[in-house]
Amino acid sequence: MKLPLGYQYGSTYARIRKVKKDDLALIVSDTPAAAAAVFTSNRVKAAPVVLAQKNLKASKGKVKAILINAGNANCATRTGDEVARITCEAAAQALSVDPNLILPTSTGVIGVELDPSKITRSLPGLVKKLSPGKFQQVAEAIMTTDLVPKTATAEVSLSQGSIHIAGMTKGSGMIQPLMATTLGFLMTDAAIAPARLRPLLKQAADASFNRMSVDGDTSTNDTLALLANGASGLKLSAKDEPVFLDALTYVAQELAAQIARDGEGAQKLITIQVLGARTDDDATRIARTIANSPLVKTAIAGSDPNWGRILSAAGNSGVAFDPRQVDIALQGMLVCEGGLAANFSEKELKKRLDAKDCAIEFHIRGKGKGHARFWTCDFTEGYIRINASYRT
Amino acid sequence: MKLPLGYQYGSTYARIRKVKKDDLALIVSDTPAAAAAVFTSNRVKAAPVVLAQKNLKASKGKVKAILINAGNANCATRTGDEVARITCEAAAQALSVDPNLILPTSTGVIGVELDPSKITRSLPGLVKKLSPGKFQQVAEAIMTTDLVPKTATAEVSLSQGSIHIAGMTKGSGMIQPLMATTLGFLMTDAAIAPARLRPLLKQAADASFNRMSVDGDTSTNDTLALLANGASGLKLSAKDEPVFLDALTYVAQELAAQIARDGEGAQKLITIQVLGARTDDDATRIARTIANSPLVKTAIAGSDPNWGRILSAAGNSGVAFDPRQVDIALQGMLVCEGGLAANFSEKELKKRLDAKDCAIEFHIRGKGKGHARFWTCDFTEGYIRINASYRT
């Protein structure tokens, strides 16, 4: 895997979380990068989300560094705004740039005061240790209840040569990104006009992070950022945009699927495909309702081909459709044909459902062209165990 | 407990479910009763729901008997409509009345053909065993994954004497009634004008079954029916309506709370009170989003006072509010004050959260008069165990 040129990474243990595991990280562009970001749609927004939006505006879409801490969301706290400001200023000072070039992000528990000195005193040492090779180390430092780090890369051949995209993300619970994800960072060494960056990110996010759910809870801290520093020396032309968007979407979808696969307590990645709806929006609503149904998710956990729950969940999506026109396939086997039980081998299907990847296809017969792909995971006792005592 | 006059009950084992436990029941009014019912809002409606709506219309709101089977939802099956029709005709014949005076209801697994002969051959014997005292026996026969039967009664003193209300319901999973409940039956011996029956039932349902959720899944079979046979000889006057509605709502709320308490795997009944919203609708939306958040429900399961999840869930409800104006109390202890952590004894609160009843109060400061009470349950490993293998 070849990383984009012109970025350095670093992480350290700042004692924000109790367990000794890096919890503070920086992603730094050698020169300020053109940047775009999408944020949570939750009405309750964490302090770093509010400041990140302000900084992006003040810097006219430029970012020198992304400052990340895990272990504390810096949300719903007395000192949140001040902590976000102080830590951005400290990062800016350590990097000798303007504070509005810092994009602050936090993830972890909500409602617990975050001591800014833990971060400010760690920053000078962290900046000294920055290096282009510590990409993976940062992907590990931003994990909370994640079991594995989540990264993806792509190389894009443009007319004049190759540029690179790399992304990392984290998250395992409180996952139903509606504007972006819990935390996701996409870096490229292409030079991209700032005005084009946001629409490209928005399109990639809508086809990836915004079509994924672990538990239907949208976090207060969701941030997905895209940096383009131009270090490859190649500028993205209008002609190159589609191939770049494809690669960006691929990286974003890889990351989104990795989050679902690593959902809290999850044993299986579930990919839901809805076809034949009136519009893509209708298809997404049906897919999201199936993905968030605890009954569907527990059935998959138990390798139980209980397609009635899938049909019932779809019926609750608010989308109008005729149940008699619905075919449902599980692991490629038709289980429901025209709204009724199909003739399938339950024994064979149960065996197929024991796989780590589960495919649900929901097809409405007729002329509808609306479709959606959506990622989620099964719902196991592990989710309960993790979440009955996450905080205390 | 005194039951309404003029009703008879009975149940039997018709071999619809594998376990030997009564699965077929009748609630019969001595004379055809005025009746109203509300049904599921799920786009996928079971055959008995469709026929029940048709029969109620054809009979101009009269019901002689409610026919209930557990163990099979008679939904998404090839023969569903025919099975509903044949079994209603058999019940009508056994009771010597018109078939459209039968209100059919089914609950159980979706997508499995129901053999009507199991019901038709059991009906003559069942009718012979009807008696006014078998109310509790029917409440037990309609259970599926329920651990306990659910009943409630009330006596209402009208100007001319006393009338009675009795109700029973069932349900434990796939519970988020949006028009009615999974199955609920309310009987009264008052005489009530048919035109008034539906608005009274609608109001009682909106304040009870429609404000309750176990897992956010709305079933395909939800039916809540109210029968008024006038056997008390007392006619409900306009002046008596408010006191009757209070009693009816009380019975319906008792039943709804019993469903939440007996939610699949549940250890605790959670009562959510939202105050200070702009409208009752806004308050209900906030309450429903909190009630359906797996993160809130698992925190309560673990007696974890993680109020940040409650605030975050409310932020996802789609209702606009200022987080800095929010106070949250758990078990009567203030945990969040103006959107920030309040000063409370975590040790004391954890102890209080170990109780079987949990109260969440979400208060938006200001002039808003919107409020809602909502019932749900905690989310435990038991839910997963039950639902990972319900069907097979």
Coordinates of C-alpha atoms in Angstrom, one line a residue, chain B residues 197-350:
Chain B
L197 CA -66.6 4.1 20.6
R198 CA -63.8 4.8 18.1
P199 CA -62.8 8.3 19.3
L200 CA -62.7 6.9 22.9
L201 CA -60.5 3.9 21.9
K202 CA -58.3 6.2 19.8
Q203 CA -57.6 8.5 22.7
A204 CA -56.9 5.7 25.1
A205 CA -54.6 4.0 22.6
D206 CA -52.7 7.1 21.9
A207 CA -51.9 7.6 25.5
S208 CA -50.9 4.0 26.1
F209 CA -50.1 1.4 23.4
N210 CA -48.9 4.0 21.0
R211 CA -46.4 5.3 23.6
M212 CA -44.7 2.1 24.3
S213 CA -41.9 0.2 22.6
V214 CA -39.9 -2.9 23.3
D215 CA -37.6 -3.1 20.2
G216 CA -38.9 -0.5 17.8
D217 CA -40.3 -3.1 15.4
T218 CA -44.0 -2.6 14.6
S219 CA -45.7 -5.9 14.0
T220 CA -47.8 -6.9 11.0
N221 CA -50.7 -8.1 13.2
D222 CA -51.3 -5.3 15.7
T223 CA -54.9 -5.1 16.8
L224 CA -56.5 -3.4 19.7
A225 CA -60.3 -3.8 20.0
L226 CA -62.9 -2.4 22.4
L227 CA -66.2 -4.1 22.8
A228 CA -69.2 -2.5 24.6
N229 CA -72.2 -4.8 25.1
G230 CA -74.4 -2.8 27.4
A231 CA -74.9 -5.8 29.7
S232 CA -74.8 -3.5 32.7
G233 CA -78.0 -1.9 31.5
L234 CA -76.2 1.5 31.8
K235 CA -75.8 3.8 28.9
L236 CA -72.8 6.1 28.8
S237 CA -74.0 9.7 28.7
A238 CA -71.9 12.6 27.3
K239 CA -71.4 13.8 30.9
D240 CA -70.1 10.3 31.9
E241 CA -67.6 10.2 29.0
P242 CA -64.6 11.8 30.7
V243 CA -64.7 9.5 33.7
F244 CA -65.1 6.5 31.4
L245 CA -62.2 7.6 29.2
D246 CA -60.0 8.0 32.3
A247 CA -60.8 4.5 33.4
L248 CA -60.3 3.1 29.9
T249 CA -57.0 4.9 29.5
Y250 CA -55.9 3.6 32.9
V251 CA -56.7 0.0 31.9
A252 CA -54.9 0.5 28.5
Q253 CA -51.8 2.1 30.2
E254 CA -51.7 -0.7 32.7
L255 CA -51.6 -3.2 29.9
A256 CA -49.1 -1.3 27.8
A257 CA -46.7 -1.0 30.8
Q258 CA -47.1 -4.8 31.5
I259 CA -46.0 -5.5 27.9
A260 CA -42.9 -3.3 28.3
R261 CA -42.1 -4.9 31.7
D262 CA -42.4 -8.3 30.0
G263 CA -40.4 -7.2 27.0
E264 CA -38.2 -10.1 25.6
G265 CA -35.3 -10.5 28.0
A266 CA -36.3 -7.4 30.0
Q267 CA -35.3 -7.0 33.6
K268 CA -36.6 -3.5 34.1
L269 CA -39.6 -1.4 33.1
I270 CA -38.4 2.1 32.0
T271 CA -40.9 5.0 32.2
I272 CA -39.8 8.0 30.2
Q273 CA -41.3 11.4 31.0
V274 CA -40.6 14.3 28.6
L275 CA -41.6 17.8 29.7
G276 CA -41.3 21.3 28.3
A277 CA -41.3 20.4 24.6
R278 CA -43.1 22.7 22.2
T279 CA -45.9 20.2 21.6
D280 CA -47.1 16.8 22.8
D281 CA -46.0 15.4 19.4
D282 CA -42.4 16.8 19.9
A283 CA -42.3 15.3 23.4
T284 CA -43.5 11.9 22.1
R285 CA -40.8 12.0 19.4
I286 CA -38.1 12.7 21.9
A287 CA -39.4 10.0 24.3
R288 CA -39.7 7.4 21.5
T289 CA -36.1 8.1 20.3
I290 CA -34.8 7.7 23.8
A291 CA -36.9 4.5 24.3
N292 CA -35.6 3.0 21.1
S293 CA -31.9 3.7 21.6
P294 CA -30.0 0.4 22.2
L295 CA -27.3 2.4 24.0
V296 CA -29.8 3.9 26.5
K297 CA -31.5 0.5 27.0
T298 CA -28.2 -1.4 27.6
A299 CA -26.9 1.3 30.0
I300 CA -30.1 0.9 32.1
A301 CA -29.6 -2.9 31.9
G302 CA -26.1 -2.3 33.4
S303 CA -27.4 0.2 36.0
D304 CA -25.0 2.7 34.4
P305 CA -26.0 6.3 34.8
N306 CA -24.8 7.2 31.3
W307 CA -27.0 10.3 30.8
G308 CA -24.9 11.4 27.8
R309 CA -26.5 8.6 25.8
I310 CA -30.0 9.9 26.7
L311 CA -29.0 13.5 25.6
S312 CA -27.5 12.2 22.4
A313 CA -30.5 10.0 21.6
A314 CA -32.8 13.0 22.1
G315 CA -30.6 15.0 19.7
N316 CA -31.4 12.4 17.0
S317 CA -35.2 12.7 17.4
G318 CA -35.4 15.4 14.8
V319 CA -36.9 17.8 17.3
A320 CA -35.2 21.2 17.7
F321 CA -34.1 22.0 21.2
D322 CA -31.2 23.8 22.9
P323 CA -29.1 21.1 24.8
R324 CA -28.1 23.8 27.3
Q325 CA -31.7 24.0 28.4
V326 CA -32.0 20.3 29.2
D327 CA -32.2 18.8 32.7
I328 CA -32.2 15.0 33.0
A329 CA -33.2 13.0 36.1
L330 CA -32.7 9.3 36.7
Q331 CA -34.7 7.6 39.5
G332 CA -35.5 11.1 40.7
M333 CA -31.8 12.2 40.9
L334 CA -30.6 15.1 38.7
V335 CA -27.8 13.8 36.5
C336 CA -27.7 16.5 33.9
E337 CA -28.3 20.1 34.6
G338 CA -28.5 22.6 31.7
G339 CA -26.9 20.0 29.4
L340 CA -24.0 19.4 31.7
A341 CA -23.1 16.8 34.4
A342 CA -24.9 17.5 37.6
N343 CA -23.4 16.9 40.9
F344 CA -24.7 13.5 42.1
S345 CA -23.6 10.4 44.0
E346 CA -22.8 7.8 41.3
K347 CA -22.7 5.1 44.0
E348 CA -26.2 6.0 45.3
L349 CA -27.7 6.2 41.8
K350 CA -26.2 2.9 40.7

